[in-house]
PDB file of C-alpha atoms in Angstrom:
ATOM      1  CA  MET A  22      82.070  95.216 112.193  1.00 91.00           C
ATOM      2  CA  TYR A  23      84.968  92.811 112.529  1.00 96.00           C
ATOM      3  CA  VAL A  24      88.757  92.877 112.498  1.00 96.00           C
ATOM      4  CA  VAL A  25      90.187  90.109 110.323  1.00 96.00           C
ATOM      5  CA  GLU A  26      93.655  88.940 109.452  1.00 97.00           C
ATOM      6  CA  LEU A  27      94.626  87.607 106.034  1.00 97.00           C
ATOM      7  CA  GLN A  28      97.660  85.310 106.047  1.00 97.00           C
ATOM      8  CA  PHE A  29      99.531  84.776 102.768  1.00 96.00           C
ATOM      9  CA  GLU A  30     102.059  81.946 102.416  1.00 94.00           C
ATOM     10  CA  CYS A  31     104.619  81.590  99.616  1.00 92.00           C
ATOM     11  CA  PHE A  32     104.888  78.327  97.678  1.00 90.00           C
ATOM     12  CA  ASP A  33     108.094  79.289  95.841  1.00 88.00           C
ATOM     13  CA  ASN A  34     110.794  81.939  95.770  1.00 86.00           C
ATOM     14  CA  THR A  35     109.454  85.417  95.089  1.00 85.00           C
ATOM     15  CA  THR A  36     110.310  89.085  95.665  1.00 89.00           C
ATOM     16  CA  LEU A  37     108.902  91.662  98.057  1.00 90.00           C
ATOM     17  CA  SER A  38     107.859  93.908  95.164  1.00 90.00           C
ATOM     18  CA  ARG A  39     105.803  91.123  93.545  1.00 92.00           C
ATOM     19  CA  VAL A  40     104.188  90.290  96.876  1.00 93.00           C
ATOM     20  CA  ASP A  41     103.476  93.960  97.552  1.00 93.00           C
ATOM     21  CA  ARG A  42     101.763  94.460  94.184  1.00 94.00           C
ATOM     22  CA  ALA A  43      99.698  91.291  94.478  1.00 96.00           C
ATOM     23  CA  ILE A  44      98.471  91.834  98.031  1.00 96.00           C
ATOM     24  CA  ASN A  45      97.824  95.559  97.665  1.00 95.00           C
ATOM     25  CA  GLY A  46      95.995  94.952  94.397  1.00 96.00           C
ATOM     26  CA  LEU A  47      93.738  92.456  96.129  1.00 97.00           C
ATOM     27  CA  MET A  48      93.087  94.763  99.101  1.00 97.00           C
ATOM     28  CA  ASP A  49      92.260  97.669  96.786  1.00 96.00           C
ATOM     29  CA  ASP A  50      89.655  95.653  94.898  1.00 96.00           C
ATOM     30  CA  LEU A  51      88.202  94.234  98.124  1.00 97.00           C
ATOM     31  CA  ARG A  52      87.823  97.840  99.276  1.00 96.00           C
ATOM     32  CA  TYR A  53      86.170  98.902  96.024  1.00 96.00           C
ATOM     33  CA  ASN A  54      83.658  96.096  96.509  1.00 96.00           C
ATOM     34  CA  GLY A  55      82.939  97.111 100.110  1.00 96.00           C
ATOM     35  CA  GLN A  56      84.343  93.882 101.578  1.00 97.00           C
ATOM     36  CA  VAL A  57      87.035  95.691 103.568  1.00 97.00           C
ATOM     37  CA  LEU A  58      86.881  99.233 104.916  1.00 95.00           C
ATOM     38  CA  GLY A  59      89.425 102.019 105.151  1.00 90.00           C
ATOM     39  CA  ARG A  60      92.295 103.000 102.896  1.00 87.00           C
ATOM     40  CA  GLU A  61      95.462 101.719 104.562  1.00 89.00           C
ATOM     41  CA  PHE A  62      96.346  98.039 104.926  1.00 92.00           C
ATOM     42  CA  PRO A  63      99.809  97.523 106.463  1.00 91.00           C
ATOM     43  CA  ILE A  64     101.583  94.332 105.399  1.00 93.00           C
ATOM     44  CA  THR A  65     103.872  92.554 107.858  1.00 94.00           C
ATOM     45  CA  ILE A  66     106.020  89.467 107.456  1.00 92.00           C
ATOM     46  CA  ASP A  67     106.403  86.913 110.211  1.00 86.00           C
ATOM     47  CA  GLU A  68     108.303  83.625 109.751  1.00 82.00           C
ATOM     48  CA  GLY A  69     107.753  83.716 106.002  1.00 83.00           C
ATOM     49  CA  ILE A  70     104.038  84.513 106.234  1.00 92.00           C
ATOM     50  CA  PHE A  71     102.681  87.858 105.051  1.00 95.00           C
ATOM     51  CA  ARG A  72      99.878  89.218 107.242  1.00 96.00           C
ATOM     52  CA  VAL A  73      97.337  91.961 106.583  1.00 96.00           C
ATOM     53  CA  ARG A  74      94.746  93.217 109.065  1.00 95.00           C
ATOM     54  CA  ALA A  75      91.567  94.903 107.946  1.00 96.00           C
ATOM     55  CA  VAL A  76      88.067  95.781 109.119  1.00 95.00           C
ATOM     56  CA  CYS A  77      85.125  94.034 107.446  1.00 96.00           C
ATOM     57  CA  PRO A  78      81.436  94.910 107.729  1.00 96.00           C
ATOM     58  CA  GLU A  79      80.447  91.325 108.632  1.00 96.00           C
ATOM     59  CA  LYS A  80      82.090  88.093 109.750  1.00 95.00           C
ATOM     60  CA  ASP A  81      81.668  86.553 106.309  1.00 95.00           C
ATOM     61  CA  SER A  82      82.416  89.646 104.205  1.00 96.00           C
ATOM     62  CA  LEU A  83      85.363  87.855 102.569  1.00 97.00           C
ATOM     63  CA  HIS A  84      83.329  84.831 101.497  1.00 96.00           C
ATOM     64  CA  PRO A  85      83.862  84.191  97.762  1.00 95.00           C
ATOM     65  CA  LYS A  86      80.117  84.538  97.111  1.00 95.00           C
ATOM     66  CA  PHE A  87      80.491  88.296  97.619  1.00 95.00           C
ATOM     67  CA  ASN A  88      83.501  88.717  95.331  1.00 95.00           C
ATOM     68  CA  SER A  89      83.360  91.020  92.360  1.00 94.00           C
ATOM     69  CA  PRO A  90      84.947  89.894  89.070  1.00 94.00           C
ATOM     70  CA  GLN A  91      87.845  92.212  89.910  1.00 95.00           C
ATOM     71  CA  VAL A  92      88.392  90.526  93.284  1.00 96.00           C
ATOM     72  CA  ASP A  93      88.260  87.059  91.714  1.00 96.00           C
ATOM     73  CA  ARG A  94      90.866  88.146  89.188  1.00 96.00           C
ATOM     74  CA  CYS A  95      93.167  89.397  91.963  1.00 96.00           C
ATOM     75  CA  PHE A  96      92.912  86.041  93.715  1.00 96.00           C
ATOM     76  CA  GLU A  97      93.954  84.351  90.473  1.00 94.00           C
ATOM     77  CA  LEU A  98      96.949  86.684  90.150  1.00 94.00           C
ATOM     78  CA  LEU A  99      98.285  85.791  93.603  1.00 95.00           C
ATOM     79  CA  SER A 100      99.929  82.715  92.106  1.00 93.00           C
ATOM     80  CA  ASP A 101     101.973  84.953  89.790  1.00 93.00           C
ATOM     81  CA  ALA A 102     103.640  86.291  92.954  1.00 93.00           C
ATOM     82  CA  CYS A 103     104.036  82.713  94.271  1.00 93.00           C
ATOM     83  CA  LEU A 104     101.391  83.283  96.936  1.00 95.00           C
ATOM     84  CA  LEU A 105      98.712  80.842  98.073  1.00 94.00           C
ATOM     85  CA  ALA A 106      95.144  82.022  98.616  1.00 94.00           C
ATOM     86  CA  PRO A 107      95.051  83.671 102.047  1.00 96.00           C
ATOM     87  CA  LYS A 108      93.896  82.011 105.224  1.00 96.00           C
ATOM     88  CA  ILE A 109      91.368  84.283 106.889  1.00 96.00           C
ATOM     89  CA  LYS A 110      91.096  84.619 110.656  1.00 96.00           C
ATOM     90  CA  VAL A 111      88.373  86.668 112.352  1.00 96.00           C
ATOM     91  CA  LEU A 112      90.059  88.355 115.331  1.00 95.00           C
ATOM     92  CA  GLY A 113      86.925  89.858 116.862  1.00 95.00           C
ATOM     93  CA  VAL A 114      84.490  92.746 116.888  1.00 93.00           C
ATOM     94  CA  ASP A 115      85.895  96.206 116.165  1.00 90.00           C
ATOM     95  CA  LEU A 116      84.739  98.205 119.200  1.00 87.00           C
ATOM     96  CA  ASN A 117      85.241 101.517 117.370  1.00 84.00           C
ATOM     97  CA  SER A 118      82.919 100.648 114.479  1.00 83.00           C
ATOM     98  CA  GLU A 119      79.182 100.625 113.963  1.00 83.00           C
ATOM     99  CA  SER A 120      77.225  97.456 113.385  1.00 89.00           C
ATOM    100  CA  VAL A 121      75.656  97.016 109.954  1.00 93.00           C
ATOM    101  CA  ALA A 122      71.967  97.288 109.115  1.00 92.00           C
ATOM    102  CA  GLU A 123      69.942  94.203 109.988  1.00 87.00           C
ATOM    103  CA  THR A 124      68.547  93.991 106.473  1.00 80.00           C
ATOM    104  CA  ALA A 125      69.984  95.003 103.124  1.00 77.00           C
ATOM    105  CA  ARG A 126      66.463  95.871 101.932  1.00 87.00           C
ATOM    106  CA  PRO A 127      65.108  98.666 104.140  1.00 94.00           C
ATOM    107  CA  THR A 128      61.995 100.666 103.308  1.00 96.00           C
ATOM    108  CA  TRP A 129      64.327 103.448 102.109  1.00 97.00           C
ATOM    109  CA  GLN A 130      68.042 104.174 102.075  1.00 97.00           C
ATOM    110  CA  VAL A 131      70.329 107.188 101.813  1.00 98.00           C
ATOM    111  CA  LEU A 132      73.822 108.088 100.629  1.00 98.00           C
ATOM    112  CA  TYR A 133      75.299 109.627 103.776  1.00 97.00           C
ATOM    113  CA  THR A 134      78.869 109.916 105.014  1.00 96.00           C
ATOM    114  CA  THR A 135      81.191 112.245 106.961  1.00 94.00           C
ATOM    115  CA  TYR A 136      84.955 112.594 107.116  1.00 92.00           C
ATOM    116  CA  VAL A 137      85.128 110.494 110.296  1.00 89.00           C
ATOM    117  CA  HIS A 138      83.324 107.477 108.835  1.00 90.00           C
ATOM    118  CA  THR A 139      85.014 104.552 107.091  1.00 89.00           C
ATOM    119  CA  CYS A 140      81.883 102.405 106.758  1.00 93.00           C
ATOM    120  CA  SER A 141      79.653 102.072 103.713  1.00 96.00           C
ATOM    121  CA  PRO A 142      78.142 105.379 102.523  1.00 96.00           C
ATOM    122  CA  LEU A 143      74.876 103.569 101.822  1.00 97.00           C
ATOM    123  CA  ARG A 144      72.723 103.765 104.963  1.00 97.00           C
ATOM    124  CA  SER A 145      69.417 102.218 105.908  1.00 97.00           C
ATOM    125  CA  GLY A 146      66.701 104.858 106.094  1.00 97.00           C
ATOM    126  CA  ASP A 147      65.064 102.831 108.860  1.00 96.00           C
ATOM    127  CA  SER A 148      68.047 102.745 111.235  1.00 96.00           C
ATOM    128  CA  LEU A 149      70.777 104.883 109.582  1.00 96.00           C
ATOM    129  CA  LEU A 150      73.117 101.913 109.960  1.00 96.00           C
ATOM    130  CA  PRO A 151      75.452 101.156 107.029  1.00 96.00           C
ATOM    131  CA  ILE A 152      74.538  98.605 104.370  1.00 96.00           C
ATOM    132  CA  PRO A 153      77.538  96.647 103.003  1.00 96.00           C
ATOM    133  CA  LEU A 154      77.969  97.534  99.343  1.00 95.00           C
ATOM    134  CA  TYR A 155      78.498  93.909  98.315  1.00 94.00           C
ATOM    135  CA  GLN A 156      74.989  93.180  99.611  1.00 93.00           C
ATOM    136  CA  THR A 157      73.544  95.297  96.810  1.00 91.00           C
ATOM    137  CA  GLN A 158      73.372  94.179  93.212  1.00 79.00           C
ATOM    138  CA  ALA A 159      76.679  94.995  91.569  1.00 72.00           C
ATOM    139  CA  PRO A 160      76.689  97.702  88.860  1.00 78.00           C
ATOM    140  CA  ILE A 161      77.520  96.927  85.255  1.00 73.00           C
ATOM    141  CA  ASP A 162      81.260  97.385  85.762  1.00 78.00           C
ATOM    142  CA  GLY A 163      81.328  94.738  88.486  1.00 83.00           C
ATOM    143  CA  ASP A 164      82.138  96.593  91.699  1.00 89.00           C
ATOM    144  CA  HIS A 165      81.446  99.831  93.573  1.00 94.00           C
ATOM    145  CA  LYS A 166      84.691 101.659  92.857  1.00 94.00           C
ATOM    146  CA  ALA A 167      82.900 104.778  91.593  1.00 94.00           C
ATOM    147  CA  LEU A 168      80.832 104.988  94.778  1.00 96.00           C
ATOM    148  CA  VAL A 169      83.856 104.465  97.050  1.00 96.00           C
ATOM    149  CA  LYS A 170      85.738 107.175  95.119  1.00 96.00           C
ATOM    150  CA  TRP A 171      82.752 109.520  95.518  1.00 97.00           C
ATOM    151  CA  GLN A 172      82.743 108.858  99.266  1.00 97.00           C
ATOM    152  CA  THR A 173      86.464 109.613  99.514  1.00 96.00           C
ATOM    153  CA  GLU A 174      85.973 112.955  97.755  1.00 97.00           C
ATOM    154  CA  TRP A 175      82.922 113.870  99.876  1.00 97.00           C
ATOM    155  CA  GLN A 176      84.921 113.177 103.032  1.00 97.00           C
ATOM    156  CA  ALA A 177      87.847 115.272 101.779  1.00 96.00           C
ATOM    157  CA  PHE A 178      85.587 118.284 101.208  1.00 96.00           C
ATOM    158  CA  ASP A 179      83.941 117.724 104.591  1.00 96.00           C
ATOM    159  CA  GLU A 180      87.318 117.748 106.322  1.00 94.00           C
ATOM    160  CA  ILE A 181      88.312 120.938 104.506  1.00 94.00           C
ATOM    161  CA  GLN A 182      85.205 122.816 105.636  1.00 92.00           C
ATOM    162  CA  MET A 183      85.558 121.527 109.196  1.00 89.00           C
ATOM    163  CA  ALA A 184      89.255 122.272 109.679  1.00 84.00           C
ATOM    164  CA  ASN A 185      90.355 124.889 107.129  1.00 73.00           C
ATOM    165  CA  LYS A 186      90.541 128.585 108.024  1.00 79.00           C
ATOM    166  CA  SER A 187      90.672 129.747 104.414  1.00 86.00           C
ATOM    167  CA  LYS A 188      87.308 131.252 103.454  1.00 89.00           C
ATOM    168  CA  PRO A 189      87.633 130.442  99.701  1.00 91.00           C
ATOM    169  CA  ALA A 190      88.504 126.817 100.511  1.00 93.00           C
ATOM    170  CA  ILE A 191      85.573 126.501 102.925  1.00 93.00           C
ATOM    171  CA  GLU A 192      83.136 128.018 100.422  1.00 93.00           C
ATOM    172  CA  MET A 193      84.365 125.672  97.702  1.00 95.00           C
ATOM    173  CA  ALA A 194      84.012 122.634  99.957  1.00 95.00           C
ATOM    174  CA  LEU A 195      80.538 123.606 101.171  1.00 96.00           C
ATOM    175  CA  HIS A 196      79.383 124.104  97.600  1.00 96.00           C
ATOM    176  CA  GLU A 197      80.551 120.612  96.674  1.00 97.00           C
ATOM    177  CA  ILE A 198      78.808 118.815  99.566  1.00 97.00           C
ATOM    178  CA  GLY A 199      75.775 121.064  99.830  1.00 96.00           C
ATOM    179  CA  GLY A 200      74.973 122.333  96.339  1.00 96.00           C
ATOM    180  CA  ILE A 201      72.838 120.606  93.732  1.00 96.00           C
ATOM    181  CA  ASP A 202      74.863 122.068  90.859  1.00 96.00           C
ATOM    182  CA  SER A 203      78.253 120.856  92.080  1.00 97.00           C
ATOM    183  CA  GLU A 204      80.263 118.225  90.222  1.00 97.00           C
ATOM    184  CA  LEU A 205      80.259 116.023  93.314  1.00 97.00           C
ATOM    185  CA  PHE A 206      76.471 116.127  93.593  1.00 98.00           C
ATOM    186  CA  ILE A 207      75.898 115.452  89.893  1.00 97.00           C
ATOM    187  CA  ARG A 208      78.144 112.410  90.021  1.00 96.00           C
ATOM    188  CA  GLY A 209      76.781 111.212  93.362  1.00 97.00           C
ATOM    189  CA  ASN A 210      73.189 111.641  92.301  1.00 97.00           C
ATOM    190  CA  LYS A 211      73.792 109.425  89.266  1.00 96.00           C
ATOM    191  CA  LEU A 212      75.212 106.798  91.604  1.00 96.00           C
ATOM    192  CA  ARG A 213      72.130 107.216  93.791  1.00 96.00           C
ATOM    193  CA  GLU A 214      69.876 106.666  90.781  1.00 96.00           C
ATOM    194  CA  ASN A 215      71.813 103.529  89.859  1.00 94.00           C
ATOM    195  CA  LEU A 216      71.495 102.168  93.392  1.00 95.00           C
ATOM    196  CA  GLU A 217      67.762 102.767  93.417  1.00 95.00           C
ATOM    197  CA  ARG A 218      67.415 101.030  90.075  1.00 93.00           C
ATOM    198  CA  GLN A 219      69.571  98.077  91.167  1.00 92.00           C
ATOM    199  CA  THR A 220      68.009  97.569  94.595  1.00 93.00           C
ATOM    200  CA  GLN A 221      64.442  98.716  93.869  1.00 94.00           C
ATOM    201  CA  VAL A 222      64.600 100.604  97.193  1.00 96.00           C
ATOM    202  CA  PRO A 223      63.895 104.382  97.320  1.00 97.00           C
ATOM    203  CA  THR A 224      67.361 105.925  97.628  1.00 97.00           C
ATOM    204  CA  TYR A 225      68.091 109.474  98.808  1.00 98.00           C
ATOM    205  CA  TYR A 226      71.072 111.824  98.678  1.00 98.00           C
ATOM    206  CA  TYR A 227      72.186 113.817 101.726  1.00 98.00           C
ATOM    207  CA  LEU A 228      72.867 117.526 101.241  1.00 98.00           C
ATOM    208  CA  TYR A 229      75.023 119.073 103.969  1.00 97.00           C
ATOM    209  CA  ARG A 230      73.757 122.403 105.267  1.00 95.00           C
ATOM    210  CA  VAL A 231      75.493 125.118 107.270  1.00 92.00           C
ATOM    211  CA  GLY A 232      75.083 128.903 107.241  1.00 87.00           C
ATOM    212  CA  GLY A 233      71.851 130.769 106.578  1.00 82.00           C
ATOM    213  CA  GLU A 234      70.515 134.096 107.841  1.00 84.00           C
ATOM    214  CA  ASN A 235      68.358 133.025 110.778  1.00 90.00           C
ATOM    215  CA  LEU A 236      66.441 130.099 112.229  1.00 90.00           C
ATOM    216  CA  GLU A 237      63.096 131.211 110.784  1.00 89.00           C
ATOM    217  CA  SER A 238      64.336 131.372 107.203  1.00 89.00           C
ATOM    218  CA  GLU A 239      66.214 128.103 107.606  1.00 90.00           C
ATOM    219  CA  ALA A 240      63.185 126.273 108.974  1.00 90.00           C
ATOM    220  CA  SER A 241      61.048 127.440 106.067  1.00 91.00           C
ATOM    221  CA  ARG A 242      63.476 126.821 103.216  1.00 94.00           C
ATOM    222  CA  THR A 243      62.170 124.666 100.374  1.00 96.00           C
ATOM    223  CA  CYS A 244      63.678 121.846  98.364  1.00 97.00           C
ATOM    224  CA  PRO A 245      66.540 123.343  96.322  1.00 96.00           C
ATOM    225  CA  SER A 246      65.638 121.154  93.346  1.00 96.00           C
ATOM    226  CA  CYS A 247      61.857 121.459  92.942  1.00 97.00           C
ATOM    227  CA  GLY A 248      61.025 124.336  95.293  1.00 95.00           C
ATOM    228  CA  LYS A 249      58.380 122.368  97.228  1.00 97.00           C
ATOM    229  CA  ASP A 250      57.956 122.205 100.983  1.00 96.00           C
ATOM    230  CA  TRP A 251      60.150 119.395 102.332  1.00 97.00           C
ATOM    231  CA  ARG A 252      60.278 120.011 106.087  1.00 96.00           C
ATOM    232  CA  VAL A 253      59.451 116.934 108.166  1.00 96.00           C
ATOM    233  CA  GLY A 254      57.607 117.049 111.488  1.00 91.00           C
ATOM    234  CA  GLU A 255      60.251 115.301 113.575  1.00 93.00           C
ATOM    235  CA  PRO A 256      63.887 115.091 112.433  1.00 95.00           C
ATOM    236  CA  LEU A 257      64.612 111.645 111.028  1.00 97.00           C
ATOM    237  CA  HIS A 258      67.284 109.999 113.202  1.00 96.00           C
ATOM    238  CA  GLY A 259      67.727 113.393 114.842  1.00 94.00           C
ATOM    239  CA  LEU A 260      69.563 114.507 111.698  1.00 95.00           C
ATOM    240  CA  PHE A 261      67.359 114.942 108.634  1.00 97.00           C
ATOM    241  CA  HIS A 262      64.987 117.888 109.094  1.00 97.00           C
ATOM    242  CA  PHE A 263      64.127 117.950 105.389  1.00 98.00           C
ATOM    243  CA  LYS A 264      63.134 115.188 102.977  1.00 98.00           C
ATOM    244  CA  CYS A 265      61.868 115.486  99.398  1.00 98.00           C
ATOM    245  CA  ASP A 266      60.347 112.259  98.118  1.00 98.00           C
ATOM    246  CA  ASP A 267      60.117 113.601  94.563  1.00 97.00           C
ATOM    247  CA  CYS A 268      63.754 114.668  94.255  1.00 98.00           C
ATOM    248  CA  ARG A 269      65.106 112.006  96.610  1.00 98.00           C
ATOM    249  CA  LEU A 270      66.942 114.551  98.771  1.00 98.00           C
ATOM    250  CA  VAL A 271      67.420 114.861 102.524  1.00 98.00           C
ATOM    251  CA  SER A 272      69.149 117.599 104.495  1.00 97.00           C
ATOM    252  CA  ASN A 273      69.688 118.976 107.965  1.00 96.00           C
ATOM    253  CA  LEU A 274      68.650 122.234 109.574  1.00 95.00           C
ATOM    254  CA  SER A 275      71.693 124.487 109.307  1.00 93.00           C
ATOM    255  CA  TRP A 276      74.228 123.504 111.943  1.00 89.00           C
ATOM    256  CA  ASN A 277      74.464 127.214 112.843  1.00 85.00           C
ATOM    257  CA  PHE A 278      71.025 126.997 114.449  1.00 85.00           C
ATOM    258  CA  GLN A 279      71.176 123.641 116.211  1.00 79.00           C
TER     259      GLN A 279
END
């Protein structure tokens, strides 16, 4: 992934509030289309030029060919704040980020994220590397805002169960990211279905697993949706010990026994 800088110049008198709304609106919609990653985009001003740094999945992530209708609209609205279209400078590779998948059409793909990841939640099943969302066919509403919002919620629950000492809070969070009757799963699974329909690539949903009585019962547990055997011989990417091709689910052996 790459660190880029967007440089915005004014062509007439304006106000900081108008500039703030215009630039932040653009960055939000770029994020919802997967063209920039993360949630915070500090704006600085230097000799009359507004600068924003962000991380992009690829060098050309900000090319207009990838824009959603929402992003195009935000570019049009920059002039209302007396801003020119930004000059984009690629500063270099982000050493703390993963590279993206070599192809946007793997043999299978999976919705997988954790609270420490800022990259795309859509991963190649062949390499487990992230697939930029703008590389997939856009949904009917034009961008991937619903999927990015789902990822943000999944990560919030993951952080709660990792760091919180309150048993009720942990149980609630684990139910959301590991249960097939949770609101988060129902919403995420619909997004998964849409992605599979759009891309024509088998798309799976990751169910987090922790707890359980013992290793034997964990190793023999069946798919929570259809009840069939779903254990795989060798863990996929050292992570997925279970995979149901009928229900499009993957999961790990309980972290308690790894």
